[in-house]
Short mmCIF file of C-alpha atoms and ligand atoms in Angstrom, two decimals:
data_model
loop_
_atom_site.label_atom_id
_atom_site.label_comp_id
_atom_site.label_asym_id
_atom_site.label_seq_id
_atom_site.Cartn_x
_atom_site.Cartn_y
_atom_site.Cartn_z
CA MET F 1 -13.38 -5.75 37.36
CA THR F 2 -13.92 -4.32 40.85
CA ASP F 3 -12.26 -6.06 43.52
CA ILE F 4 -16.07 -7.31 44.76
CA GLN F 5 -16.68 -8.79 41.53
CA ALA F 6 -13.23 -10.54 41.04
CA GLU F 7 -13.86 -12.00 44.70
CA MET F 8 -17.42 -13.14 43.96
CA ASP F 9 -15.94 -14.86 40.27
CA VAL F 10 -15.47 -18.35 40.62
CA LEU F 11 -11.72 -19.42 41.24
CA PRO F 12 -10.08 -20.66 37.71
CA GLY F 13 -10.98 -24.22 37.11
CA VAL F 14 -13.40 -24.59 39.62
CA ASP F 15 -15.73 -27.80 38.45
CA PRO F 16 -19.63 -27.62 39.82
CA ASN F 17 -19.73 -31.25 39.28
CA ALA F 18 -16.76 -32.13 41.46
CA PRO F 19 -16.58 -32.73 45.02
CA LEU F 20 -17.23 -30.24 47.41
CA LEU F 21 -13.90 -31.45 49.68
CA GLN F 22 -11.95 -34.62 49.23
CA VAL F 23 -8.72 -34.58 51.39
CA ASP F 24 -5.97 -36.63 49.11
CA ASP F 25 -3.14 -38.42 51.67
CA LEU F 26 -2.59 -34.72 53.86
CA HIS F 27 0.28 -35.14 55.47
CA VAL F 28 1.19 -31.86 57.67
CA GLU F 29 4.23 -31.63 60.60
CA PHE F 30 5.89 -29.19 62.65
CA ARG F 31 9.62 -28.33 62.92
CA THR F 32 10.26 -27.72 66.10
CA ARG F 33 13.14 -27.20 68.23
CA ASP F 34 11.66 -30.36 70.52
CA GLY F 35 11.74 -32.00 66.56
CA VAL F 36 9.74 -32.94 64.35
CA ALA F 37 5.78 -33.64 65.16
CA LYS F 38 3.88 -35.00 62.60
CA ALA F 39 0.63 -33.70 63.36
CA VAL F 40 -1.30 -35.15 60.27
CA ASN F 41 0.38 -38.65 58.65
CA GLY F 42 -1.70 -39.38 55.39
CA ALA F 43 -5.35 -38.13 56.31
CA SER F 44 -7.84 -38.80 53.50
CA PHE F 45 -11.80 -37.90 53.61
CA TRP F 46 -14.39 -36.14 51.82
CA VAL F 47 -17.46 -33.86 52.15
CA ARG F 48 -20.33 -33.99 50.13
CA PRO F 49 -22.96 -31.27 49.69
CA GLY F 50 -25.45 -31.41 52.05
CA GLU F 51 -23.99 -33.95 54.57
CA THR F 52 -22.24 -33.75 57.89
CA LEU F 53 -19.11 -35.47 58.39
CA ALA F 54 -17.70 -35.64 62.01
CA VAL F 55 -13.94 -36.14 62.54
CA LEU F 56 -13.59 -37.46 65.85
CA GLY F 57 -10.21 -38.56 68.17
CA GLU F 58 -9.20 -37.34 71.43
CA SER F 59 -7.18 -34.23 71.86
CA GLY F 60 -3.68 -34.07 70.04
CA CYS F 61 -4.87 -36.05 67.33
CA GLY F 62 -4.45 -33.84 64.46
CA LYS F 63 -7.79 -32.95 64.04
CA SER F 64 -7.40 -28.80 64.29
CA VAL F 65 -4.32 -29.05 62.43
CA THR F 66 -6.19 -30.61 59.78
CA ALA F 67 -8.87 -28.03 59.53
CA GLN F 68 -5.96 -25.21 59.59
CA ALA F 69 -4.71 -26.81 56.48
CA ILE F 70 -7.97 -26.86 54.71
CA MET F 71 -8.20 -23.29 55.16
CA GLY F 72 -4.79 -22.31 55.03
CA ILE F 73 -4.50 -20.73 58.43
CA LEU F 74 -1.49 -22.75 59.29
CA ASP F 75 1.18 -20.86 60.73
CA THR F 76 4.12 -22.27 58.68
CA PRO F 77 6.61 -22.05 59.91
CA PRO F 78 6.59 -24.05 61.96
CA ALA F 79 3.92 -26.39 60.24
CA VAL F 80 4.88 -27.37 57.04
CA VAL F 81 2.30 -29.21 54.62
CA THR F 82 4.69 -32.41 53.32
CA GLY F 83 2.19 -34.23 51.12
CA GLY F 84 -1.00 -34.18 50.23
CA ARG F 85 -3.89 -32.79 48.40
CA VAL F 86 -7.21 -30.74 49.79
CA LEU F 87 -9.55 -30.76 46.71
CA TYR F 88 -12.65 -28.05 46.46
CA ARG F 89 -14.39 -28.85 43.29
CA GLY F 90 -11.19 -30.15 41.49
CA VAL F 91 -8.94 -27.68 42.89
CA ASP F 92 -6.32 -28.44 44.87
CA LEU F 93 -6.43 -25.57 47.23
CA LEU F 94 -2.96 -26.03 48.89
CA LYS F 95 -1.17 -24.72 44.96
CA LEU F 96 -3.19 -21.34 45.37
CA SER F 97 -1.74 -17.94 45.82
CA GLU F 98 -2.66 -16.28 49.01
CA ARG F 99 -5.15 -14.26 47.38
CA ASP F 100 -7.27 -16.57 45.87
CA ARG F 101 -7.41 -18.66 49.43
CA ARG F 102 -8.25 -15.20 50.89
CA ARG F 103 -11.34 -15.66 48.61
CA VAL F 104 -12.00 -19.12 49.15
CA ARG F 105 -12.22 -18.81 52.58
CA ALA F 106 -14.35 -15.60 52.54
CA ASN F 107 -16.90 -16.86 50.05
CA ARG F 108 -17.02 -20.56 49.50
CA ILE F 109 -15.52 -22.27 52.64
CA ALA F 110 -16.27 -21.03 56.19
CA MET F 111 -14.58 -21.97 59.55
CA ILE F 112 -16.35 -21.39 63.40
CA PHE F 113 -14.18 -22.01 66.11
CA GLN F 114 -14.66 -23.32 70.21
CA ASP F 115 -13.74 -19.53 71.42
CA ALA F 116 -15.83 -17.34 69.78
CA LEU F 117 -15.18 -14.41 72.07
CA SER F 118 -11.30 -14.54 71.17
CA ALA F 119 -12.74 -14.96 67.37
CA LEU F 120 -14.76 -11.48 67.70
CA ASN F 121 -13.42 -8.20 68.09
CA PRO F 122 -14.00 -6.61 71.61
CA VAL F 123 -14.45 -2.93 70.17
CA TYR F 124 -17.16 -3.00 67.62
CA SER F 125 -20.94 -3.93 68.11
CA VAL F 126 -21.72 -7.43 67.01
CA GLY F 127 -24.38 -5.99 64.63
CA PHE F 128 -20.88 -3.77 62.69
CA GLN F 129 -19.11 -7.12 62.53
CA VAL F 130 -21.59 -8.71 61.09
CA ALA F 131 -22.80 -6.04 58.82
CA GLU F 132 -19.42 -5.12 57.58
CA LEU F 133 -19.03 -8.51 55.68
CA PHE F 134 -21.89 -7.71 53.54
CA ARG F 135 -20.46 -3.90 53.49
CA LYS F 136 -16.63 -5.57 52.57
CA HIS F 137 -17.79 -8.50 50.32
CA ARG F 138 -20.90 -7.81 48.60
CA GLY F 139 -20.70 -3.70 48.21
CA MET F 140 -23.77 -3.43 50.48
CA SER F 141 -25.20 -0.09 51.63
CA ARG F 142 -24.74 0.84 55.41
CA SER F 143 -28.36 0.39 55.68
CA ASP F 144 -28.85 -2.55 53.14
CA SER F 145 -26.10 -4.43 55.57
CA LYS F 146 -27.42 -3.94 58.49
CA ARG F 147 -30.83 -5.37 57.42
CA ARG F 148 -29.35 -7.94 56.26
CA ALA F 149 -27.14 -8.78 59.60
CA ILE F 150 -30.57 -8.45 62.04
CA GLY F 151 -32.25 -10.84 59.18
CA LEU F 152 -29.25 -13.11 59.90
CA LEU F 153 -29.27 -13.13 63.66
CA ASP F 154 -32.63 -14.00 63.31
CA GLN F 155 -31.96 -16.64 61.47
CA VAL F 156 -29.79 -18.05 64.33
CA ARG F 157 -32.45 -17.10 67.18
CA ILE F 158 -30.88 -14.82 68.73
CA PRO F 159 -33.51 -13.27 70.60
CA GLY F 160 -34.39 -9.63 69.89
CA ALA F 161 -31.70 -8.75 67.18
CA ARG F 162 -33.10 -5.94 65.90
CA SER F 163 -32.59 -4.72 69.43
CA ARG F 164 -29.07 -6.48 70.52
CA ILE F 165 -27.46 -5.51 67.35
CA ASN F 166 -26.17 -2.81 69.03
CA ASP F 167 -24.07 -4.60 71.85
CA TYR F 168 -20.86 -5.50 71.96
CA PRO F 169 -19.19 -9.24 72.13
CA HIS F 170 -18.58 -9.39 76.17
CA GLN F 171 -22.33 -8.01 76.18
CA PHE F 172 -23.82 -11.86 75.16
CA SER F 173 -23.82 -15.25 77.02
CA GLY F 174 -20.95 -17.95 75.33
CA GLY F 175 -23.72 -20.12 73.85
CA MET F 176 -24.85 -16.35 71.85
CA ARG F 177 -21.49 -15.40 71.21
CA GLN F 178 -21.41 -18.69 68.92
CA ARG F 179 -24.81 -18.13 66.99
CA VAL F 180 -22.76 -14.98 66.16
CA MET F 181 -19.76 -16.57 64.91
CA ILE F 182 -22.60 -19.07 62.98
CA ALA F 183 -24.04 -15.80 61.55
CA MET F 184 -20.96 -14.58 60.53
CA ALA F 185 -19.16 -17.98 58.85
CA LEU F 186 -22.71 -18.09 57.05
CA ALA F 187 -23.30 -14.44 55.68
CA LEU F 188 -21.72 -15.09 52.51
CA ASP F 189 -23.00 -18.76 51.83
CA PRO F 190 -20.52 -20.65 51.88
CA GLU F 191 -20.50 -24.43 50.35
CA LEU F 192 -18.82 -25.86 53.41
CA LEU F 193 -18.68 -25.11 56.98
CA ILE F 194 -16.04 -26.58 59.15
CA ALA F 195 -17.09 -26.60 62.83
CA ASP F 196 -13.76 -27.22 65.26
CA GLU F 197 -15.38 -28.09 68.39
CA PRO F 198 -17.90 -25.14 68.28
CA THR F 199 -19.45 -26.69 71.85
CA THR F 200 -17.14 -27.67 74.07
CA ALA F 201 -16.78 -24.71 76.09
CA LEU F 202 -20.80 -24.15 76.56
CA ASP F 203 -22.36 -26.63 79.09
CA VAL F 204 -24.53 -29.04 77.94
CA THR F 205 -27.72 -27.70 77.13
CA VAL F 206 -26.52 -24.89 75.23
CA GLN F 207 -24.50 -27.63 73.30
CA ALA F 208 -27.40 -29.16 72.37
CA GLN F 209 -28.98 -26.39 70.93
CA ILE F 210 -26.34 -25.01 69.03
CA MET F 211 -25.74 -28.58 67.34
CA SER F 212 -29.10 -28.25 66.68
CA LEU F 213 -29.24 -24.98 64.94
CA LEU F 214 -26.21 -25.83 62.64
CA ALA F 215 -28.12 -29.10 61.54
CA GLU F 216 -31.05 -27.10 60.54
CA LEU F 217 -28.99 -24.30 59.45
CA GLN F 218 -27.10 -27.14 57.16
CA ARG F 219 -29.94 -28.96 56.01
CA GLU F 220 -31.75 -25.29 54.80
CA ARG F 221 -28.74 -24.40 52.96
CA ASN F 222 -27.56 -28.26 51.71
CA MET F 223 -24.27 -27.37 53.13
CA GLY F 224 -21.60 -29.34 53.68
CA LEU F 225 -20.40 -29.69 57.31
CA MET F 226 -17.17 -30.55 58.40
CA LEU F 227 -17.53 -30.99 61.92
CA ILE F 228 -14.82 -31.84 64.69
CA THR F 229 -15.23 -32.90 68.28
CA HIS F 230 -13.60 -35.66 70.59
CA ASP F 231 -16.92 -36.22 72.18
CA MET F 232 -18.33 -39.14 70.63
CA GLY F 233 -21.80 -38.18 72.87
CA VAL F 234 -22.63 -34.89 70.86
CA VAL F 235 -22.61 -36.06 67.17
CA ALA F 236 -24.53 -38.72 66.73
CA ASP F 237 -27.89 -37.17 66.02
CA VAL F 238 -26.05 -34.67 64.00
CA ALA F 239 -23.48 -36.58 61.95
CA ASP F 240 -24.08 -38.67 58.37
CA ARG F 241 -20.78 -39.57 58.24
CA ILE F 242 -17.78 -40.59 61.17
CA SER F 243 -14.44 -39.98 60.75
CA ILE F 244 -12.35 -41.49 63.43
CA MET F 245 -8.91 -39.93 63.83
CA TYR F 246 -6.14 -41.59 65.78
CA ALA F 247 -2.26 -40.11 65.51
CA GLY F 248 -2.99 -37.87 62.23
CA ARG F 249 -4.38 -40.73 60.35
CA ILE F 250 -8.12 -41.51 59.80
CA VAL F 251 -8.14 -45.08 61.33
CA GLU F 252 -12.23 -45.88 60.58
CA GLU F 253 -14.55 -44.16 59.01
CA ALA F 254 -18.29 -45.18 58.19
CA PRO F 255 -22.20 -43.98 58.36
CA VAL F 256 -22.97 -42.82 61.74
CA TYR F 257 -25.21 -46.16 62.32
CA ASP F 258 -22.44 -48.43 61.53
CA ILE F 259 -20.06 -46.32 63.87
CA TYR F 260 -22.23 -46.82 67.11
CA GLY F 261 -23.88 -49.95 66.32
CA ARG F 262 -20.78 -52.26 65.02
CA PRO F 263 -17.68 -50.22 65.24
CA ALA F 264 -14.73 -52.06 63.00
CA HIS F 265 -11.76 -51.03 64.50
CA PRO F 266 -10.86 -51.27 67.83
CA TYR F 267 -10.20 -47.63 68.35
CA THR F 268 -14.00 -46.83 67.52
CA LYS F 269 -15.25 -49.22 69.63
CA ALA F 270 -12.81 -48.08 72.93
CA LEU F 271 -14.36 -44.36 72.35
CA LEU F 272 -17.73 -45.93 72.74
CA GLU F 273 -17.67 -47.72 75.36
CA SER F 274 -15.87 -44.85 77.42
CA ILE F 275 -19.14 -42.55 76.72
CA PRO F 276 -21.32 -42.61 79.75
CA ARG F 277 -24.51 -43.71 78.84
CA LEU F 278 -27.77 -43.18 80.80
CA ASP F 279 -29.00 -47.10 80.89
CA ARG F 280 -25.72 -47.67 82.44
CA LYS F 281 -26.33 -46.35 85.22
CA GLY F 282 -23.79 -46.68 88.20
CA SER F 283 -21.32 -48.73 85.43
CA GLN F 284 -18.11 -47.91 85.53
CA LEU F 285 -16.88 -45.87 82.60
CA ASN F 286 -14.22 -47.53 80.20
CA VAL F 287 -11.60 -45.00 79.88
CA ILE F 288 -9.40 -45.65 77.33
CA GLY F 289 -6.00 -46.61 79.14
CA GLY F 290 -3.08 -45.21 78.23
CA LEU F 291 -2.32 -41.79 76.11
CA PRO F 292 -2.50 -41.28 72.79
CA PRO F 293 1.35 -41.21 71.07
CA ALA F 294 3.43 -37.92 71.10
CA LEU F 295 3.33 -37.16 67.87
CA THR F 296 6.97 -36.22 67.73
CA ASP F 297 7.46 -40.58 68.38
CA ILE F 298 4.38 -42.34 66.43
CA PRO F 299 4.86 -45.91 67.85
CA ARG F 300 6.59 -48.03 64.80
CA GLY F 301 2.88 -51.02 63.46
CA CYS F 302 -0.23 -49.62 64.05
CA PRO F 303 0.07 -46.59 66.11
CA PHE F 304 -2.46 -47.58 68.60
CA HIS F 305 -0.80 -50.86 69.43
CA PRO F 306 0.46 -50.09 73.41
CA ARG F 307 -3.48 -49.16 73.99
CA CYS F 308 -4.77 -52.13 72.21
CA ALA F 309 -6.63 -54.68 73.57
CA TYR F 310 -6.83 -56.65 70.52
CA ALA F 311 -2.80 -56.31 69.32
CA ARG F 312 -0.82 -59.01 68.16
CA ASP F 313 2.80 -59.04 67.63
CA VAL F 314 2.24 -58.13 63.76
CA CYS F 315 0.32 -55.21 65.11
CA ALA F 316 3.89 -53.86 66.68
CA GLN F 317 5.80 -54.46 63.38
CA ASP F 318 3.57 -53.36 60.10
CA PRO F 319 1.12 -50.59 60.00
CA PRO F 320 -2.01 -51.77 58.93
CA PRO F 321 -3.17 -51.39 55.31
CA PRO F 322 -4.40 -48.25 54.21
CA ALA F 323 -7.88 -48.51 53.15
CA TYR F 324 -9.67 -51.75 54.14
CA ARG F 325 -12.89 -51.61 52.58
CA ILE F 326 -15.85 -53.27 53.93
CA GLY F 327 -17.93 -53.02 51.39
CA ASP F 328 -18.05 -50.08 49.52
CA TYR F 329 -18.92 -47.46 51.95
CA ARG F 330 -16.70 -48.23 54.84
CA MET F 331 -13.56 -48.20 55.83
CA ALA F 332 -11.12 -49.28 58.86
CA ARG F 333 -7.18 -49.74 59.71
CA CYS F 334 -6.59 -52.59 61.39
CA HIS F 335 -5.21 -56.19 60.97
CA PHE F 336 -7.81 -57.87 63.01
CA ILE F 337 -11.08 -56.03 61.26
CA ARG F 338 -12.56 -59.32 60.95
CA GLU F 339 -12.11 -60.68 65.28
CA VAL F 340 -13.29 -57.15 66.08
CA LEU F 341 -16.45 -57.19 64.23
CA GLY F 342 -16.85 -60.96 65.17
CA VAL F 343 -17.29 -62.46 61.93
N1 ADP U 401 2.01 -24.49 66.75
C1 ADP U 401 2.25 -25.78 67.16
N2 ADP U 401 3.82 -25.85 67.32
C2 ADP U 401 4.06 -27.12 67.38
N3 ADP U 401 3.45 -28.21 67.03
C3 ADP U 401 2.01 -28.15 67.18
C4 ADP U 401 1.50 -26.84 66.89
N4 ADP U 401 -0.11 -27.15 66.63
C5 ADP U 401 -0.35 -28.47 66.74
N5 ADP U 401 0.73 -29.16 66.68
C6 ADP U 401 1.31 -30.77 67.04
O1 ADP U 401 -0.09 -31.32 66.18
C7 ADP U 401 -0.76 -31.61 66.85
C8 ADP U 401 -2.14 -32.03 66.95
O2 ADP U 401 -2.89 -30.34 66.91
P1 ADP U 401 -4.01 -30.56 66.93
O3 ADP U 401 -4.46 -30.56 65.83
O4 ADP U 401 -4.05 -28.60 67.44
O5 ADP U 401 -5.21 -31.24 68.22
P2 ADP U 401 -6.06 -31.99 68.06
O6 ADP U 401 -7.25 -32.72 67.59
O7 ADP U 401 -6.60 -31.58 69.44
O8 ADP U 401 -7.68 -30.56 67.64
C9 ADP U 401 -0.52 -31.24 68.45
O9 ADP U 401 -0.83 -32.94 69.58
C10 ADP U 401 0.82 -31.37 68.12
O10 ADP U 401 1.98 -32.20 68.62
S1 SF4 U 402 -3.60 -52.67 63.91
FE1 SF4 U 402 -3.78 -54.01 65.87
S2 SF4 U 402 -3.23 -52.36 67.31
FE2 SF4 U 402 -3.57 -51.78 65.44
S3 SF4 U 402 -6.17 -51.09 65.89
FE3 SF4 U 402 -5.74 -53.04 64.85
S4 SF4 U 402 -5.68 -54.71 66.43
FE4 SF4 U 402 -5.44 -52.90 67.98
MG1 MG U 403 -8.28 -28.64 68.08
#
């Protein structure tokens, strides 16, 4: 069997009927000279084929570390995965060899980052970098891979793809570079795309264009999309469900209309109140008071209690139950969900 055949082969144990991605009680810490930073503390969530899960939370809450743990690209050390499972179609990625993880990264689960410029190689043309994927992983000829690269750059709406294929990364604008990154991520038809703040470095108009492109490609390909962001304003139109992350845990998870219409967790509520709204022109933006906790020193009880408008004594003592289900399809971790919902 050639390497290329081996790579395209399905991993042993993969069950096409098992959930696409299921992250179960994931724990990651960083052991550094300054102490142990508990970056991910029991995060659980899933992504189905054809759906977009937005993972949302303030900077430093563990979103990128979670994504890197799924991809198997954490720097270990200082990072250590101390618990949990990352199931892709029933296979625990955390237990795979590095070789098998590379195969999953190449063919099944792809990722794009905030900084497209540093992810591209400055010394090769964009076309070469896209075409190389088809040559390397699919064994295509030079001319076939070039044709596929042009087709892909067309698909991500790079104007004049045929002529731009010889340009270098620095000759593209930030938005066009992010399109190239999307093309490269989708080249080998992954089942799941993880997009880590893909539009944070871009201006607002370009942000919206990239988001709608991602949504369109995701629909066309029936791909799962895990969309990571700190900006509640950018995901309302594209997400199906939202997981809200705080201090390395998912504190609320619900379909997008419940999150925006009827949040069940005080943190979600506070995040919503901090979005600038056109219909509240001139009104004061409500910024969440206080800072997220240092992950080397997470408060006991509910980690949000020092900043929470609903907090009572119990919140500083007891962590809220891990998965309080409201109906079958949403979850929030708070002692006072009923008060927050007003029921
Ligand atoms: N290379 C590192 N060394 C030490 N700690 C790190 C490192 N990367 C991340 N962390 C810790 O993990 C936490 C979560 O980081 P990250 O997942 O990047 O946050 P974000 O939600 O902004 O993506 C940080 O607040 C930090 O405490
Ligand atoms: S458990 Fe208490 S501190 Fe935590 S979010 Fe709920 S009310 Fe606030
Ligand atoms: Mg991040």
